[in-house]
Amino acid sequence: MGDDYPTLFRSEQMSLMQFLIPTEVAHDTVAELGELGNVQFKDLNPAVNPFQRSFVGEIRRTEEMTRRVRFFESQIQKEKDVVPIRPLYDSAPLLTVGPSAAHNIDELDVTLAEHEKRLVQMNDSYKTLSERTRELVEARHVLRETAVFFEKAETQHTDIRTSFDDSSAPLLQHDDREQQYSSTVQFDLEFIAGTIDRTRISTFERVLWRVLRGNLYMNHTDITEPFVDPATGTETRKNVFIIFAHGDALLAKIRKVAESMGATLYPIDANADKRSDSLREVTARLEDLETVLYNTGLNRRSKLLKIGENLARWQDVVRKEKAIYETMNLFNFDVRRKTLVAEGWVPTRDLTMIQLALRHATEASGTSVVPILHELRTSKTPPTFTRTNKFTEGFQTIMDAYGIATYQEVNPGLFAIVTFPFLFAVMFGDIGHGLIIFFAALYMIYQEKKWARQELDEILGQFFYGRYIILLMGTFSVYTGLMYNDIFSKSLHIWHSGWDFLEPGSNGVSYAVSNGHMYPFGVDPAWHGADNGLVFTNSYKMKMSIVLGVIHMTFALCLQLPNHIKFKRPLDIYANFIPQMIFLQSIFGYLVVCILYKWSIDWSTRDTEPPSLLNMLIAMLLSPGKVDANAQLYPGQSFIQVVLLLLAVVCVPWMLCMKPYFQWKEIQMIQGQGYVGLSHHNGGHRESTDEVLEGEEEGNGRVIVEEMEEEHEQHDFSEVVIHQIIHTIEFCLGCISHTASYLRLWALSLAHAQLSEVLWSMTIEKFLGMSGIFGTIILAIVVVFWFSATVFILCIMEGLSAFLHALRLHWVEANSKHYQGEGYLFTPLSFAKLDEKE
Amino acid sequence: MASVIPIIFILAVVLGLIACGYLFVPKGPHQTTIRTAIMLTFASCYLMWMVTYMAQLHPLISKS
């Protein structure tokens, strides 16, 4: 290319390089190349199952470490009080290359495993302790409630007597006997106490009644506070129940039923003293447990804090290691020589950088064996790599979203830097709104460094990514606002107007007379507020859209030329480019010329009425050669129009037939020569590599360039013909539809201007006349409303709309004229990009 | 009366500016980008100005 600087005009030239890396240096080399971010490695083992690749063991280990790191991260996030994670740029680096690297990684592995074990232990014990706490709390409730039962029973023993049948007789007797004793009532009757879910209590009762045939007495109360399950956070409400029955068989049945219904049984003593003893014991144990729980919590938190200090660093190291081993799995392991063979795409410009990196890696690792690098010649299509900086990145991305450019094709992203904001501005033209978005973009650029580090949420992140696009959009909008003479729907009156207004006539309408002066820059402010202002503006904007549109399409069409020249396709120039250009210009270029010509004539000095250009164009196509003398634009018009129409008509078969004809002739020529091509068949890509390795045995460090097999184009003739037919139809019909499509420039700018005017007249204008304190306050409120509506509706909504339409114009109307877009993106191994992928 | 002479004059000026943009941008990694941007900006701004100017040269309707 003969230049020493990368340009945005075409994608970079790429070379396929082969690396021969000794195994000892392999890890460090890949780490170094990953830091550089310039090599896209090819998969040399496509047929190998991922579980059979050479570095599966290491990957498994890094996967374990990743899992542990992720576990820590989730634990930290679950903490209610935020545990600070020290950010990566603040942490001390961990050496992953060099002689100590392996030791560091092993140490990291051990540390991670240990942390995990401790954390899991703590979590488990916390859980068990919580369980025990819960049980004890339930037991306490049970004790309390049963105490209440017994006390109640003591005072209501007559009721009990009548509600029990024979088997409970001893109760009554005991009851009588125990009357003279102290307040504690002793039941000789066996009972079972416990807790059960509130939702199940009625079923429980019914089942028990049926099973025991009514030989029981059951009482239950609610426990007021719900129990919160610490793991899931769900609340369960429980009831305490106490069941009195007599006989071991019955009790056994009750126990079984209780267990099956999910109730928890607690051993309660009949003796009240013993009960109060157990209550005290339970309370004491509860307190102990609470303390232990609290301490465990504290311990866990301190552990997490310590982990938080190192977490970012560990994540980084683990991610890089995984990427390195995955890349190394793509290499071909030559067992004989203990080297790894790697192939990758590298921008040719960066070759020296790569060599330096390789040398640096070997120095760092301490060995003396340098990896060997040499270039392979191949006919495979390299990936498309366009070097962008933070300014051009946004523009390139929006054009790439349509399709990645074919390798070394002319890059529309370069031109989009200006044409995209310009076409946006034509649809958005307003000085005030332009300034608003300009300052918004300026603010984002000012905060660039800080925001780039933060995690921005999706929408804000999108706006931040396109901050330079928005900046340019704002600038051009200010310019087009000056052109349209529109600032927040008012006009600026900077120079002398070209119109003088007369006194209003009898019908209250005042006319303006042109005073011969031209408003030098933009639309004359006298049009603002005029009744027929819209008539003029519409005509002006529509014609401007057509002019700009045809010029944009012509420009895009001309971008075909560098492509045809670079890829040595002279046939395409004559068979595609020239007829397309003639077709476009003879109809729509002529229209543009007519527009400009009609504007440049002073119609008041001519006898004929100014003809409608649209009708003229339609007449040119439908009835060529017939131009009414009253409605002609210039003498000789009918003749010229016929000539142009004939030119356009000739272009269609030209486009259809020329290229297929010449390609057919080529096929005939090849067939005539016989299949000479096959004898030079060089075998597959793989075999050549082995030849290279064998070549290495003779001499070291030779740069070997070999010819790879030429991939034959599909010379299926019918395909060529069909392709050309589609191409021709698409272009011809597309010309008309795309030209009309550019009218959206008019439509959106009209909508914007009208919206802006409506907003002003409906809000502020109505309240400008009010005076006094009250009026001022109302005015202030209305101004705030007006401003927020301006920002949200006019700037953001209309802005997004104009953005979309400008983008569509670039993608469909312009790109269809020259863009192939069949490339694939260059995705190098880059540790910096790993960060973004997360 | 307003005429087309200013248009042609400004066209000459803009063409001159475009040529300057092409010639005087220093060599560097961004030369193409800056050049293209400057040239395209001048061209498109001139176009729009020219169209606006011409539309008002000989107005077909008078205002009311």
Short mmCIF file of C-alpha atoms in Angstrom, two decimals, chain A residues 5-7 389 414-415 417-418 422 476 479-480 483 499 510-512 518 520-524 526-527 530-532 536 540 544 551 596 599-603, chain B residues 1-4 27-34 36-38 40-41 44-64:
data_model
loop_
_atom_site.label_atom_id
_atom_site.label_comp_id
_atom_site.label_asym_id
_atom_site.label_seq_id
_atom_site.Cartn_x
_atom_site.Cartn_y
_atom_site.Cartn_z
CA TYR A 5 -0.19 4.90 8.61
CA PRO A 6 -3.40 2.97 9.00
CA THR A 7 -6.44 4.56 7.46
CA ASN A 389 -9.97 5.17 18.24
CA LEU A 414 -15.12 6.78 7.19
CA PHE A 415 -17.60 8.92 5.30
CA ILE A 417 -18.34 10.44 10.25
CA VAL A 418 -19.65 13.54 8.45
CA PHE A 422 -25.21 15.96 8.49
CA PHE A 476 -24.36 20.15 12.43
CA TYR A 479 -25.62 24.84 11.37
CA THR A 480 -28.82 23.56 9.78
CA MET A 483 -29.99 27.57 7.61
CA TRP A 499 -38.85 41.50 2.18
CA SER A 510 -50.56 42.44 4.59
CA TYR A 511 -48.41 41.55 1.65
CA ALA A 512 -44.69 41.73 1.42
CA MET A 518 -30.89 38.62 -0.46
CA PRO A 520 -27.22 35.99 2.88
CA PHE A 521 -27.27 33.02 5.19
CA GLY A 522 -30.31 30.87 5.56
CA VAL A 523 -34.03 31.27 5.21
CA ASP A 524 -35.27 34.81 5.36
CA ALA A 526 -39.75 37.24 7.03
CA TRP A 527 -41.10 33.80 6.17
CA ALA A 530 -46.27 34.20 7.23
CA ASP A 531 -49.48 32.52 6.18
CA ASN A 532 -47.94 30.93 3.16
CA PHE A 536 -42.45 28.07 0.53
CA TYR A 540 -37.67 24.42 -0.54
CA MET A 544 -33.30 20.20 -1.09
CA ILE A 551 -25.71 13.71 -4.60
CA LEU A 596 -31.24 24.29 -9.77
CA TRP A 599 -34.36 28.38 -9.19
CA SER A 600 -31.80 30.43 -10.99
CA ILE A 601 -34.26 31.96 -13.48
CA ASP A 602 -36.22 35.08 -12.78
CA TRP A 603 -39.67 33.91 -13.83
CA MET B 1 -31.40 42.01 -8.08
CA ALA B 2 -29.98 39.00 -6.44
CA SER B 3 -27.93 36.95 -8.81
CA VAL B 4 -26.03 33.75 -8.99
CA LYS B 27 0.75 13.28 8.13
CA GLY B 28 -0.14 10.97 10.93
CA PRO B 29 -2.30 8.05 11.87
CA HIS B 30 -5.44 10.09 11.43
CA GLN B 31 -4.62 11.94 8.25
CA THR B 32 -7.26 10.24 6.11
CA THR B 33 -9.93 10.64 8.73
CA ILE B 34 -9.28 14.33 9.30
CA THR B 36 -12.15 13.26 4.70
CA ALA B 37 -14.02 14.88 7.54
CA ILE B 38 -12.92 18.39 6.62
CA LEU B 40 -16.98 16.41 3.44
CA THR B 41 -17.97 19.05 5.98
CA SER B 44 -22.06 19.42 2.53
CA CYS B 45 -22.31 22.77 4.32
CA TYR B 46 -21.78 24.58 1.04
CA LEU B 47 -24.39 22.44 -0.67
CA MET B 48 -26.98 23.25 1.90
CA TRP B 49 -26.18 26.93 1.85
CA MET B 50 -26.28 26.99 -1.93
CA VAL B 51 -29.65 25.30 -2.07
CA THR B 52 -31.06 27.66 0.55
CA TYR B 53 -29.71 30.68 -1.26
CA MET B 54 -30.95 29.60 -4.65
CA ALA B 55 -34.39 28.78 -3.35
CA GLN B 56 -34.82 32.40 -2.33
CA LEU B 57 -33.25 34.04 -5.39
CA HIS B 58 -36.34 34.46 -7.45
CA PRO B 59 -39.26 33.67 -5.28
CA LEU B 60 -42.29 32.44 -7.10
CA ILE B 61 -44.75 33.41 -4.43
CA SER B 62 -44.94 36.48 -2.31
CA LYS B 63 -45.65 36.37 1.32
CA SER B 64 -48.76 37.39 3.09
#
